[in-house]
Short mmCIF file of C-alpha atoms in Angstrom, two decimals:
data_model
loop_
_atom_site.label_atom_id
_atom_site.label_comp_id
_atom_site.label_asym_id
_atom_site.label_seq_id
_atom_site.Cartn_x
_atom_site.Cartn_y
_atom_site.Cartn_z
CA MET A 12 36.22 -50.88 11.50
CA HIS A 13 39.35 -50.37 9.18
CA CYS A 14 39.14 -49.36 5.85
CA GLU A 15 38.89 -53.57 4.06
CA VAL A 16 41.32 -52.05 0.67
CA CYS A 17 44.09 -50.13 2.31
CA GLN A 18 43.33 -50.91 5.80
CA GLU A 19 44.82 -47.67 7.59
CA HIS A 20 42.09 -45.21 7.58
CA GLU A 21 38.74 -46.40 9.50
CA ALA A 22 36.32 -46.74 6.75
CA THR A 23 33.53 -44.66 6.85
CA VAL A 24 31.98 -46.05 3.72
CA HIS A 25 29.74 -48.81 4.60
CA LEU A 26 27.84 -50.97 1.38
CA THR A 27 26.41 -53.68 1.05
CA GLN A 28 25.50 -55.28 -1.87
CA ILE A 29 22.93 -58.59 -1.73
CA VAL A 30 23.94 -61.20 -4.89
CA ASP A 31 22.41 -64.27 -4.96
CA GLY A 32 20.30 -63.62 -1.91
CA HIS A 33 23.87 -63.49 -0.09
CA VAL A 34 24.57 -60.24 1.67
CA ARG A 35 28.25 -59.13 1.52
CA LYS A 36 29.17 -56.14 3.23
CA ILE A 37 32.70 -53.90 2.52
CA ASN A 38 33.78 -51.30 5.02
CA LEU A 39 35.66 -48.83 3.48
CA CYS A 40 37.75 -44.92 4.22
CA GLU A 41 36.65 -42.04 1.80
CA ALA A 42 39.86 -41.80 0.39
CA CYS A 43 39.33 -45.14 -1.31
CA ALA A 44 35.38 -44.71 -1.67
CA ALA A 45 36.76 -42.37 -3.60
CA LYS A 46 39.32 -44.30 -5.84
CA SER A 47 37.37 -47.18 -6.33
CA GLY A 48 34.91 -44.59 -7.92
CA LEU A 49 32.57 -45.46 -5.67
CA ASP A 50 29.81 -42.61 -6.45
CA MET A 51 26.32 -44.18 -4.68
CA LYS A 52 24.35 -43.65 -8.20
CA GLY A 53 25.08 -46.23 -9.95
CA PRO A 54 24.93 -50.07 -9.14
CA LEU A 55 28.32 -50.85 -8.12
CA SER A 56 30.24 -54.70 -8.03
CA ILE A 57 32.58 -55.82 -4.43
CA THR A 58 34.42 -57.78 -6.66
CA ASP A 59 35.61 -54.46 -8.51
CA ILE A 60 35.73 -52.43 -5.46
CA LEU A 61 38.12 -54.85 -4.34
CA LEU A 62 40.05 -55.35 -7.23
CA GLY A 63 40.00 -51.69 -7.37
CA LEU A 64 38.21 -51.91 -10.63
CA GLY A 65 35.49 -49.18 -9.64
CA GLY A 66 33.20 -47.17 -11.51
CA ALA A 67 36.22 -45.48 -11.86
CA LYS A 68 37.91 -44.90 -15.87
CA PRO A 69 40.16 -47.53 -16.92
CA ALA A 70 43.73 -46.16 -16.69
CA GLU A 71 44.23 -45.05 -20.51
CA LYS A 72 47.02 -47.06 -22.31
CA PRO A 73 48.11 -46.88 -25.69
CA GLU A 74 46.46 -49.68 -27.43
CA ARG A 75 48.67 -50.43 -29.87
CA GLU A 76 46.21 -50.30 -33.15
CA ARG A 77 45.22 -54.49 -35.41
CA VAL A 78 46.99 -54.49 -38.28
CA CYS A 79 44.68 -57.02 -41.25
CA PRO A 80 47.99 -60.00 -41.57
CA ARG A 81 47.03 -59.50 -45.31
CA CYS A 82 46.51 -55.89 -46.72
CA HIS A 83 47.10 -53.76 -43.92
CA MET A 84 44.04 -52.13 -43.07
CA ARG A 85 43.78 -50.39 -39.88
CA PRO A 86 40.34 -49.78 -37.68
CA SER A 87 41.36 -46.21 -38.13
CA ASP A 88 41.29 -46.93 -42.05
CA PHE A 89 38.28 -47.76 -41.94
CA LYS A 90 36.10 -45.69 -40.37
CA LYS A 91 37.87 -42.58 -42.62
CA THR A 92 36.51 -44.66 -45.13
CA GLY A 93 33.50 -46.76 -44.73
CA ARG A 94 35.63 -49.59 -46.51
CA LEU A 95 37.37 -52.56 -45.83
CA GLY A 96 40.56 -53.38 -47.30
CA CYS A 97 40.49 -56.59 -48.32
CA MET A 98 38.02 -60.12 -47.14
CA ASP A 99 40.58 -61.16 -44.25
CA CYS A 100 39.13 -57.70 -42.98
CA TYR A 101 35.59 -58.97 -42.32
CA ALA A 102 37.56 -61.81 -39.91
CA THR A 103 40.34 -59.47 -38.91
CA PHE A 104 37.52 -56.65 -37.62
CA ALA A 105 35.98 -59.55 -36.89
CA ALA A 106 34.41 -57.94 -33.39
CA GLU A 107 34.22 -54.16 -34.94
CA LEU A 108 31.95 -55.26 -37.97
CA ALA A 109 29.19 -58.13 -35.94
CA PRO A 110 27.54 -54.89 -34.33
CA MET A 111 27.62 -52.62 -36.98
CA LEU A 112 26.01 -55.76 -39.73
CA GLN A 113 23.18 -56.58 -36.88
CA SER A 114 21.89 -52.92 -37.00
CA MET A 115 22.96 -52.28 -40.34
CA HIS A 116 21.39 -55.97 -41.98
CA HIS A 117 19.53 -57.17 -38.42
CA SER A 118 20.91 -60.23 -39.38
CA SER A 119 24.94 -61.95 -39.09
CA GLN A 120 24.12 -64.92 -41.14
CA HIS A 121 23.43 -65.21 -45.34
CA VAL A 122 21.98 -67.63 -46.33
CA GLY A 123 21.81 -66.61 -50.06
CA GLY A 124 23.80 -68.17 -52.56
CA ILE A 125 26.93 -69.52 -52.49
CA PRO A 126 29.66 -69.82 -55.43
CA ALA A 127 29.40 -73.12 -57.20
CA HIS A 128 33.75 -73.86 -56.50
CA GLU A 129 32.29 -73.34 -52.74
CA GLY A 130 29.17 -74.54 -52.82
CA ALA A 131 30.81 -78.45 -52.27
CA ARG A 132 33.14 -78.00 -49.49
CA VAL A 133 30.22 -75.34 -47.51
CA GLN A 134 27.53 -78.27 -48.47
CA LEU A 135 29.80 -81.02 -46.81
CA THR A 136 30.62 -79.22 -43.64
CA ALA A 137 27.35 -79.26 -43.51
CA GLU A 138 26.77 -83.01 -43.19
CA ILE A 139 29.53 -83.62 -41.27
CA ALA A 140 28.46 -81.86 -38.55
CA ALA A 141 25.17 -83.49 -39.23
CA LEU A 142 26.87 -86.81 -39.06
CA GLN A 143 28.57 -85.52 -35.52
CA GLN A 144 25.80 -84.16 -33.90
CA ALA A 145 24.71 -87.82 -34.56
CA LEU A 146 27.42 -89.59 -33.93
CA GLU A 147 27.51 -87.71 -30.22
CA LYS A 148 24.04 -88.87 -30.00
CA ALA A 149 24.66 -92.45 -30.51
CA VAL A 150 27.16 -92.72 -28.21
CA ALA A 151 24.88 -91.19 -25.87
CA ALA A 152 23.51 -94.31 -26.25
CA GLU A 153 25.99 -97.21 -26.01
CA ASN A 154 25.28 -97.87 -29.44
CA PHE A 155 29.05 -98.31 -29.94
CA GLU A 156 27.98 -99.96 -33.79
CA GLU A 157 26.25 -97.15 -35.03
CA ALA A 158 28.62 -94.71 -33.63
CA ALA A 159 31.94 -96.62 -35.47
CA ARG A 160 29.75 -96.67 -38.22
CA LEU A 161 29.16 -92.73 -37.91
CA ARG A 162 33.17 -93.02 -36.94
CA ASP A 163 33.55 -93.72 -40.39
CA ARG A 164 31.68 -91.91 -42.58
CA ILE A 165 33.20 -88.36 -40.71
CA ALA A 166 36.24 -90.17 -41.41
CA ALA A 167 35.91 -90.24 -45.19
CA GLY A 168 33.99 -87.12 -45.80
CA ARG A 169 37.25 -84.96 -44.02
CA ARG A 170 39.80 -86.92 -46.45
CA PRO A 171 40.27 -84.91 -49.12
CA PRO A 172 38.97 -85.41 -52.48
CA GLY A 173 41.25 -87.92 -54.24
CA ALA A 174 43.28 -89.13 -51.46
CA GLY A 175 42.58 -93.70 -51.05
CA PRO A 176 40.40 -95.27 -48.59
CA ALA A 177 41.56 -94.67 -44.81
CA GLN A 178 44.22 -97.43 -43.43
CA GLU A 179 42.99 -99.75 -41.78
CA PRO A 180 44.09 -99.88 -38.10
CA ALA A 181 47.01 -102.43 -37.79
CA MET B 18 31.56 -50.34 -80.51
CA THR B 19 32.19 -47.16 -79.89
CA LEU B 20 30.28 -44.44 -78.02
CA ASP B 21 29.00 -43.06 -80.68
CA ASP B 22 27.71 -46.35 -81.39
CA LEU B 23 25.98 -46.27 -78.53
CA LEU B 24 24.70 -42.73 -78.61
CA SER B 25 22.52 -44.66 -81.82
CA GLN B 26 20.05 -46.43 -79.77
CA PRO B 27 17.82 -45.24 -76.74
CA GLY B 28 19.82 -46.62 -73.56
CA ALA B 29 18.34 -50.60 -72.27
CA TRP B 30 15.73 -48.62 -70.38
CA LEU B 31 14.50 -46.77 -72.93
CA ALA B 32 12.14 -49.22 -75.02
CA PRO B 33 8.98 -49.08 -76.51
CA GLY B 34 6.38 -51.89 -75.65
CA ALA B 35 6.94 -52.70 -72.08
CA ASP B 36 3.96 -50.60 -69.88
CA THR B 37 6.43 -47.85 -69.09
CA ALA B 38 3.82 -45.60 -67.30
CA THR B 39 4.57 -44.91 -63.89
CA VAL B 40 7.29 -47.77 -63.53
CA ILE B 41 10.34 -46.36 -65.61
CA SER B 42 13.25 -49.44 -64.85
CA SER B 43 13.95 -52.41 -63.05
CA ARG B 44 17.35 -52.44 -62.33
CA VAL B 45 19.76 -55.66 -60.64
CA ARG B 46 23.37 -55.10 -60.09
CA LEU B 47 25.21 -57.76 -57.81
CA ALA B 48 28.69 -56.83 -56.45
CA ARG B 49 31.00 -59.17 -56.10
CA ASN B 50 35.40 -59.41 -55.66
CA LEU B 51 38.06 -61.84 -56.35
CA ARG B 52 39.13 -64.40 -53.79
CA ASP B 53 42.85 -62.80 -54.05
CA SER B 54 43.08 -59.84 -54.45
CA ALA B 55 42.72 -55.98 -52.03
CA PHE B 56 39.33 -54.25 -53.24
CA PRO B 57 39.71 -51.43 -55.18
CA GLY B 58 39.93 -48.57 -53.26
CA TRP B 59 42.85 -49.98 -51.11
CA ALA B 60 44.72 -52.59 -53.30
CA GLY B 61 46.36 -49.35 -55.87
CA GLU B 62 46.46 -48.61 -59.39
CA GLU B 63 49.27 -51.08 -59.78
CA GLU B 64 47.79 -53.87 -58.86
CA CYS B 65 44.17 -52.28 -60.27
CA GLU B 66 45.08 -52.10 -63.48
CA LYS B 67 46.18 -56.15 -63.53
CA ILE B 68 42.83 -56.61 -62.26
CA TRP B 69 41.32 -54.94 -64.95
CA ARG B 70 43.71 -56.72 -67.65
CA ARG B 71 42.10 -59.93 -66.19
CA LEU B 72 39.29 -59.33 -65.97
CA GLN B 73 38.61 -57.33 -69.33
CA PRO B 74 39.41 -61.02 -71.51
CA ILE B 75 37.36 -63.28 -69.22
CA LEU B 76 33.99 -60.64 -69.50
CA GLN B 77 34.78 -60.24 -73.17
CA GLY B 78 34.22 -63.94 -73.85
CA LEU B 79 30.92 -64.44 -72.35
CA PRO B 80 28.47 -65.35 -73.85
CA GLU B 81 26.01 -63.63 -71.91
CA LEU B 82 27.87 -60.34 -72.19
CA ALA B 83 27.84 -60.91 -76.19
CA PRO B 84 28.01 -59.13 -78.52
CA ALA B 85 30.41 -56.79 -75.51
CA ALA B 86 31.43 -53.14 -76.29
CA VAL B 87 34.39 -51.95 -73.77
CA PHE B 88 34.95 -49.38 -72.21
CA GLY B 89 38.83 -47.76 -70.08
CA MET B 90 37.93 -45.22 -68.02
CA ALA B 91 41.43 -43.72 -69.05
CA ASP B 92 40.74 -44.71 -72.82
CA LEU B 93 37.51 -42.00 -71.98
CA GLU B 94 37.33 -38.45 -71.58
CA GLU B 95 35.41 -36.64 -68.68
CA LEU B 96 32.87 -35.51 -70.78
CA GLU B 97 32.27 -39.53 -72.70
CA ARG B 98 32.60 -41.18 -68.57
CA MET B 99 29.55 -39.03 -67.87
CA ILE B 100 27.55 -40.33 -71.15
CA LEU B 101 28.19 -43.93 -69.57
CA PHE B 102 27.39 -42.14 -66.49
CA GLU B 103 23.88 -40.29 -67.56
CA ARG B 104 22.76 -43.96 -69.39
CA HIS B 105 23.61 -45.78 -66.02
CA LEU B 106 26.04 -47.89 -66.94
CA ILE B 107 29.02 -46.33 -64.59
CA SER B 108 27.96 -44.63 -61.50
CA GLY B 109 29.34 -41.67 -60.33
CA GLU B 110 32.34 -42.88 -58.57
CA GLN B 111 33.36 -44.86 -61.92
CA ALA B 112 33.42 -42.29 -63.42
CA HIS B 113 35.94 -40.28 -61.71
CA LYS B 114 38.22 -43.36 -61.78
CA GLY B 115 41.37 -43.51 -64.50
CA ARG B 116 43.46 -46.39 -64.76
CA GLY B 117 42.69 -50.36 -63.59
CA SER B 118 39.06 -49.78 -64.63
CA GLY B 119 36.67 -50.34 -66.72
CA LEU B 120 33.29 -51.99 -68.26
CA VAL B 121 32.12 -54.41 -70.10
CA THR B 122 28.36 -54.20 -71.63
CA ALA B 123 26.14 -56.11 -73.62
CA GLN B 124 25.77 -53.99 -76.88
CA ASP B 125 22.10 -53.51 -76.37
CA GLU B 126 23.10 -52.17 -73.15
CA SER B 127 21.01 -54.64 -71.27
CA ILE B 128 23.75 -55.97 -68.75
CA SER B 129 27.50 -55.16 -68.21
CA VAL B 130 29.64 -55.91 -65.58
CA MET B 131 32.27 -52.28 -63.82
CA VAL B 132 35.30 -53.43 -63.25
CA ASN B 133 37.07 -51.81 -60.58
CA GLU B 134 33.94 -49.73 -59.27
CA GLU B 135 33.98 -50.23 -54.99
CA ASP B 136 34.35 -53.66 -55.82
CA HIS B 137 36.48 -55.86 -57.92
CA LEU B 138 33.24 -56.85 -60.13
CA ARG B 139 29.78 -54.78 -60.18
CA LEU B 140 27.56 -56.58 -62.53
CA GLN B 141 24.16 -54.89 -63.19
CA ALA B 142 21.15 -55.64 -65.97
CA MET B 143 18.54 -52.93 -66.95
CA SER B 144 14.74 -52.85 -68.03
CA PRO B 145 12.37 -51.26 -68.63
CA GLY B 146 9.26 -51.66 -67.18
CA LEU B 147 8.75 -53.86 -64.01
CA ALA B 148 10.73 -57.06 -64.68
CA LEU B 149 13.20 -57.81 -62.13
CA GLN B 150 12.43 -61.41 -61.89
CA ALA B 151 13.46 -61.75 -65.39
CA ILE B 152 16.34 -59.87 -65.29
CA TRP B 153 17.47 -60.97 -62.07
CA GLN B 154 17.58 -64.68 -63.54
CA ARG B 155 20.64 -63.49 -66.23
CA MET B 156 21.83 -61.39 -63.83
CA HIS B 157 22.17 -64.65 -61.78
CA ALA B 158 23.21 -65.97 -64.95
CA LEU B 159 25.97 -63.82 -65.61
CA ASP B 160 27.59 -64.39 -62.44
CA HIS B 161 27.91 -68.47 -62.27
CA ALA B 162 29.99 -67.90 -65.98
CA ILE B 163 32.11 -65.45 -63.86
CA GLU B 164 32.31 -67.17 -61.01
CA ARG B 165 33.60 -70.22 -62.89
CA GLN B 166 36.22 -68.39 -64.47
CA VAL B 167 37.22 -65.81 -61.02
CA PRO B 168 36.81 -66.73 -57.41
CA TYR B 169 34.86 -65.02 -55.01
CA ALA B 170 35.98 -63.35 -51.99
CA PHE B 171 33.20 -65.82 -50.03
CA SER B 172 33.00 -66.86 -46.21
CA VAL B 173 29.88 -69.47 -45.23
CA LYS B 174 29.13 -66.38 -42.66
CA LEU B 175 28.45 -63.36 -44.20
CA GLY B 176 28.39 -64.41 -48.35
CA TYR B 177 29.99 -62.52 -50.78
CA LEU B 178 32.12 -60.31 -49.26
CA THR B 179 32.42 -56.66 -50.74
CA ALA B 180 34.55 -53.47 -49.72
CA CYS B 181 31.48 -52.28 -48.30
CA PRO B 182 29.93 -54.22 -45.46
CA THR B 183 26.12 -52.69 -46.58
CA ASN B 184 26.32 -54.20 -49.59
CA VAL B 185 27.75 -57.33 -47.79
CA GLY B 186 26.11 -61.63 -47.79
CA THR B 187 23.57 -61.26 -51.40
CA GLY B 188 25.74 -58.94 -52.67
CA LEU B 189 22.22 -57.81 -54.78
CA ARG B 190 20.76 -54.41 -54.67
CA ALA B 191 17.68 -54.40 -57.22
CA SER B 192 15.82 -50.74 -57.44
CA VAL B 193 13.24 -49.73 -59.17
CA MET B 194 12.49 -45.80 -61.51
CA LEU B 195 9.06 -44.99 -60.78
CA HIS B 196 7.06 -42.21 -61.90
CA LEU B 197 5.24 -40.34 -59.00
CA PRO B 198 3.43 -37.00 -59.87
CA GLY B 199 -0.10 -38.35 -59.39
CA LEU B 200 0.51 -38.75 -55.84
CA VAL B 201 3.07 -35.35 -55.92
CA LEU B 202 0.82 -32.94 -57.07
CA MET B 203 -2.46 -34.71 -54.61
CA ASN B 204 -0.05 -34.36 -51.50
CA GLU B 205 0.71 -37.74 -50.66
CA LEU B 206 4.14 -38.55 -51.38
CA ASN B 207 5.05 -38.55 -47.74
CA PRO B 208 3.69 -41.31 -46.56
CA VAL B 209 4.20 -43.36 -48.65
CA LEU B 210 7.88 -42.51 -48.72
CA LYS B 211 7.81 -42.65 -45.47
CA GLY B 212 6.50 -46.01 -45.58
CA LEU B 213 8.93 -47.41 -47.55
CA THR B 214 12.11 -46.60 -45.54
CA LYS B 215 10.53 -48.31 -42.34
CA ILE B 216 9.73 -51.16 -43.93
CA GLY B 217 13.91 -50.98 -44.76
CA LEU B 218 13.88 -49.41 -48.41
CA ALA B 219 15.66 -46.69 -49.50
CA VAL B 220 14.52 -43.51 -51.37
CA ARG B 221 16.63 -42.14 -53.84
CA GLY B 222 16.42 -39.03 -56.96
CA LEU B 223 17.04 -40.22 -60.58
CA TRP B 224 20.81 -40.56 -60.76
CA GLY B 225 21.49 -42.59 -56.92
CA GLU B 226 22.80 -42.24 -54.33
CA GLY B 227 22.63 -38.07 -53.12
CA THR B 228 20.94 -37.28 -56.04
CA GLU B 229 17.81 -35.29 -55.88
CA ALA B 230 14.45 -36.42 -57.24
CA ALA B 231 13.94 -33.93 -59.98
CA GLY B 232 10.69 -35.01 -62.59
CA ASN B 233 8.78 -36.59 -59.52
CA LEU B 234 11.57 -39.43 -60.52
CA PHE B 235 12.79 -41.76 -57.65
CA GLN B 236 14.56 -44.53 -57.80
CA ILE B 237 13.91 -47.28 -55.02
CA SER B 238 15.79 -50.05 -54.00
CA ASN B 239 16.35 -52.59 -50.67
CA GLN B 240 19.03 -51.59 -48.05
CA ILE B 241 20.18 -55.31 -46.69
CA THR B 242 21.89 -57.90 -47.82
CA LEU B 243 22.48 -60.07 -45.24
CA GLY B 244 20.23 -62.60 -43.64
CA ASP B 245 18.10 -62.73 -46.90
CA ARG B 246 18.00 -64.94 -49.76
CA GLU B 247 17.66 -63.07 -53.57
CA GLU B 248 14.26 -63.97 -54.55
CA ASN B 249 13.23 -63.43 -51.28
CA ILE B 250 14.37 -59.31 -52.20
CA ILE B 251 13.19 -59.01 -55.22
CA ARG B 252 10.24 -60.68 -54.89
CA HIS B 253 9.27 -57.90 -51.51
CA ILE B 254 10.63 -55.16 -53.69
CA GLU B 255 8.07 -56.00 -56.63
CA GLN B 256 4.91 -56.20 -53.86
CA ILE B 257 6.11 -53.25 -52.72
CA VAL B 258 6.39 -51.79 -55.68
CA LEU B 259 3.45 -53.01 -56.80
CA GLU B 260 1.40 -51.20 -53.98
CA VAL B 261 3.44 -48.17 -54.66
CA VAL B 262 2.18 -47.73 -58.18
CA GLU B 263 -2.20 -49.10 -57.11
CA HIS B 264 -1.25 -45.59 -54.94
CA GLU B 265 -0.20 -43.85 -57.76
CA ARG B 266 -2.69 -45.97 -59.57
CA ASN B 267 -5.54 -43.54 -57.63
CA ALA B 268 -3.96 -40.56 -56.91
CA ARG B 269 -4.26 -39.94 -60.72
CA ALA B 270 -7.57 -41.20 -60.72
CA ARG B 271 -8.96 -38.43 -58.21
CA LEU B 272 -6.75 -35.50 -59.91
CA LEU B 273 -9.00 -36.44 -63.15
CA GLU B 274 -12.18 -36.25 -60.62
CA ARG B 275 -11.11 -33.27 -57.98
CA LYS B 276 -8.99 -31.99 -59.45
CA ASP B 277 -9.10 -31.66 -63.39
CA LEU B 278 -8.66 -28.12 -63.97
CA VAL B 279 -5.39 -28.01 -61.74
CA LEU B 280 -4.06 -30.70 -63.81
CA ARG B 281 -5.34 -29.86 -67.65
CA ASP B 282 -3.79 -26.00 -66.08
CA HIS B 283 -0.63 -28.10 -64.81
CA VAL B 284 0.35 -30.07 -67.97
CA GLY B 285 -0.64 -27.54 -70.98
CA ARG B 286 1.54 -25.08 -69.02
CA ALA B 287 4.12 -28.25 -68.88
CA PHE B 288 3.38 -28.35 -73.02
CA GLY B 289 3.06 -24.68 -73.78
CA ILE B 290 6.79 -23.51 -71.87
CA LEU B 291 8.94 -26.89 -72.95
CA THR B 292 7.22 -26.19 -76.93
CA HIS B 293 8.37 -22.26 -76.78
CA ALA B 294 10.94 -21.50 -74.32
CA HIS B 295 14.48 -20.59 -75.86
CA LEU B 296 16.78 -21.80 -72.31
CA LEU B 297 15.47 -24.54 -70.38
CA SER B 298 17.75 -25.65 -66.81
CA SER B 299 18.30 -29.42 -66.34
CA LYS B 300 16.20 -29.69 -63.76
CA GLU B 301 13.53 -27.23 -64.56
CA ALA B 302 13.31 -29.56 -68.47
CA LEU B 303 12.92 -32.83 -66.07
CA ASP B 304 9.85 -31.47 -64.31
CA LEU B 305 7.77 -30.33 -67.48
CA LEU B 306 8.89 -33.68 -69.53
CA SER B 307 7.11 -34.82 -66.03
CA GLY B 308 4.27 -32.75 -66.51
CA LEU B 309 4.24 -33.68 -70.67
CA ARG B 310 4.77 -37.65 -69.26
CA LEU B 311 1.66 -37.45 -66.85
CA GLY B 312 -0.75 -35.40 -69.21
CA ILE B 313 -0.18 -38.27 -72.12
CA ASP B 314 -0.70 -40.64 -69.64
CA LEU B 315 -3.81 -39.39 -68.88
CA GLY B 316 -4.95 -39.13 -72.77
CA ILE B 317 -4.89 -35.07 -72.21
CA ILE B 318 -1.68 -35.03 -75.17
CA LYS B 319 -2.23 -36.94 -77.36
CA ASP B 320 -0.58 -36.48 -80.36
CA LEU B 321 2.94 -37.48 -78.61
CA ASP B 322 4.04 -40.79 -76.97
CA ARG B 323 5.20 -41.82 -73.94
CA LEU B 324 8.27 -42.59 -75.41
CA THR B 325 9.51 -39.22 -77.26
CA VAL B 326 8.99 -37.83 -73.41
CA ASP B 327 11.38 -40.88 -72.26
CA ARG B 328 14.49 -40.71 -74.97
CA LEU B 329 14.50 -36.34 -74.60
CA LEU B 330 15.04 -37.25 -70.42
CA LEU B 331 18.30 -38.69 -71.77
CA LEU B 332 19.08 -36.94 -74.56
CA THR B 333 18.78 -33.13 -72.35
CA GLN B 334 21.01 -34.29 -70.03
CA PRO B 335 24.56 -32.23 -69.56
CA ALA B 336 26.54 -35.16 -70.84
CA HIS B 337 24.19 -35.90 -74.02
CA LEU B 338 23.73 -32.18 -75.30
CA GLN B 339 27.87 -31.82 -75.17
CA LYS B 340 28.38 -34.50 -77.03
CA ARG B 341 25.63 -34.14 -79.97
CA GLU B 342 27.49 -30.58 -80.29
CA ALA B 343 30.29 -32.56 -80.59
CA ARG B 344 31.65 -29.28 -78.11
CA SER B 345 31.80 -28.43 -74.39
CA LEU B 346 29.34 -26.25 -73.57
CA LYS B 347 28.94 -23.29 -70.81
CA PRO B 348 25.80 -23.85 -68.27
CA LYS B 349 24.10 -21.08 -70.74
CA ASP B 350 24.73 -22.49 -73.85
CA ARG B 351 23.39 -25.69 -72.67
CA ASP B 352 19.63 -24.66 -71.54
CA ARG B 353 19.71 -22.58 -75.22
CA VAL B 354 20.98 -25.70 -76.49
CA ARG B 355 17.98 -27.77 -74.69
CA ALA B 356 15.44 -26.17 -75.19
CA GLN B 357 16.63 -25.53 -79.27
CA LEU B 358 16.50 -29.56 -78.56
CA VAL B 359 13.03 -30.00 -77.11
CA ARG B 360 11.24 -27.39 -78.79
CA THR B 361 12.94 -29.26 -82.55
CA GLN B 362 11.91 -33.51 -81.07
CA LEU B 363 7.94 -31.69 -79.85
CA SER B 364 6.84 -29.62 -82.59
#
C-alpha cells in the first residue's frame, strides 16, 4: 500500500479516526507522518494531515505588525507600556484586548453611565434594534400592515435629526 | 490661591466632626479622556500642552470646582509637587510630570481634576470618614458639567475608554483609607486581607499603588471597572468596608479584654517615644502615631484628640516638613525636624 500523501513510499503508519460516527482511515509513510508532525500522543485530524498541517509548527511568516491607523501605536508598544495610544486602539487591537479585558473584569460589556451627548444616539440604536426584531416577527407572521408601519418607524429613526419626512415613493 | 494657602488648611481628608476611628477617609475618582486626542502618554508634550491650555479655563470656570485653584506642573518646584502628592491631590506619576500637565482643585481640596496624568482627565473627590455615596454624587455632577463642554472618548460596548484597560468601562475607582491596628495587634489581619483580594478588591498602603503599608493604614479599592453599574460598585465597597470596620471593632474589644497589658504598653511606648524622641524617621513616626491614635480611640490617652494625630500624619511627611522649614533637608535632618515638630505638637 502506498502512502496517501506522497504516493511514492510504502505506507507504514495507519491512522483511524472516528468523526461523527464515521470511520476514516489514512495510510502514511514514515517520512510523511513525521512531516505532518504526527506524534501519536495527541489527537490529530485527518484533514489536517492531508493539508500538511498536522501538529507541526506553522511556518514562521514574518507577520507585519498591525498599527493603529490613527495614533500609529503598535502592539509591541502596548506590550512595553501597558497603555494604549488613543481611543481607536481599542478597535484596532480588539482581538488582543478581548481576553485581557475578560480576565481583568470578568465582563466584556459596559453597563454603567453614558455621556449625555452619546445618550440619545445610543438609546436610538437600542430602539431601532428592538423595532427591527418586531419587524422580522411581523413579516414571519405575514402581518404586512404592521410590518409596513414598523418599517416606517425604523426609517424615521435612522434619518438624521432635522431632516424632513421621508419622500413618498412615486 | 498659592501652595502656602493650601498648607494653612488641614487637607480634605482631615476634617473634624466625622467618625474617623477606623475609616479615615473616602475617595472616588473617574478616568476620562477626550475623543479627539491621543492619550497623554502617547500624545507628546506639544499636544498635552494644547490639551492643558484648552481644559484649564473650562475646569476653572465650573461652579462644581469654585472657587478653584490651578497648578501647572511645569510651574512648580519638585518639593511643591511632592506636597500636592502628600495631600493626595495628585498621583506619584503626575508629581514627575512637567509641561502640559496640571491640577485644578476646589480650594478646600475636596474635589479636583488632574489633567494629563495617565488619562486626559482624572476627577477625584475626597471626604473624611465613610462617605462614598455622598462624594459619588458630587463627582457625578462634576462629570456631567465637564462632558457638557468636552466630548468624552466612549464606546457603547466598552464604556469610557482609558489609556490603561484596567480602568475601562466606568473609569471609576472608589477607595477608603482604613486604620486597622486592632486586627494587626490581634494577628487577624491576613485572613481579612486575603478575603478582600478574593472578592476582587485591591489593598494598598497609604499613598496608593506600590506603597507599603505603614502605620497600620490600608487603602481598599475596587479593581473591576467594566460590567457593573457605578452605584453597585460604590454600594459593594461600602458594604465590605462596614464589615471590615466590624472586624476591627471586635478585635479592639478583644484586645482590651484579653491583652490589656500588651495594649497599654504598646500605646504608652508610642506616646513616650513620640514625646521624647529627637530623631524620627517617616515610617517610625507613622507607626507610633498609629499606636497613639489607637490609645486615643480606646480612651487610654485622654488629653489628646484624634485630629491632632491625624494632622501629624500629614505634617510629618518629607515634603511638608521641608516646606515648613523653607529649605531642602537631608533625611537625617528631616528626622530631627520631624521629632521636634511631633514633640511640640503633642506637648
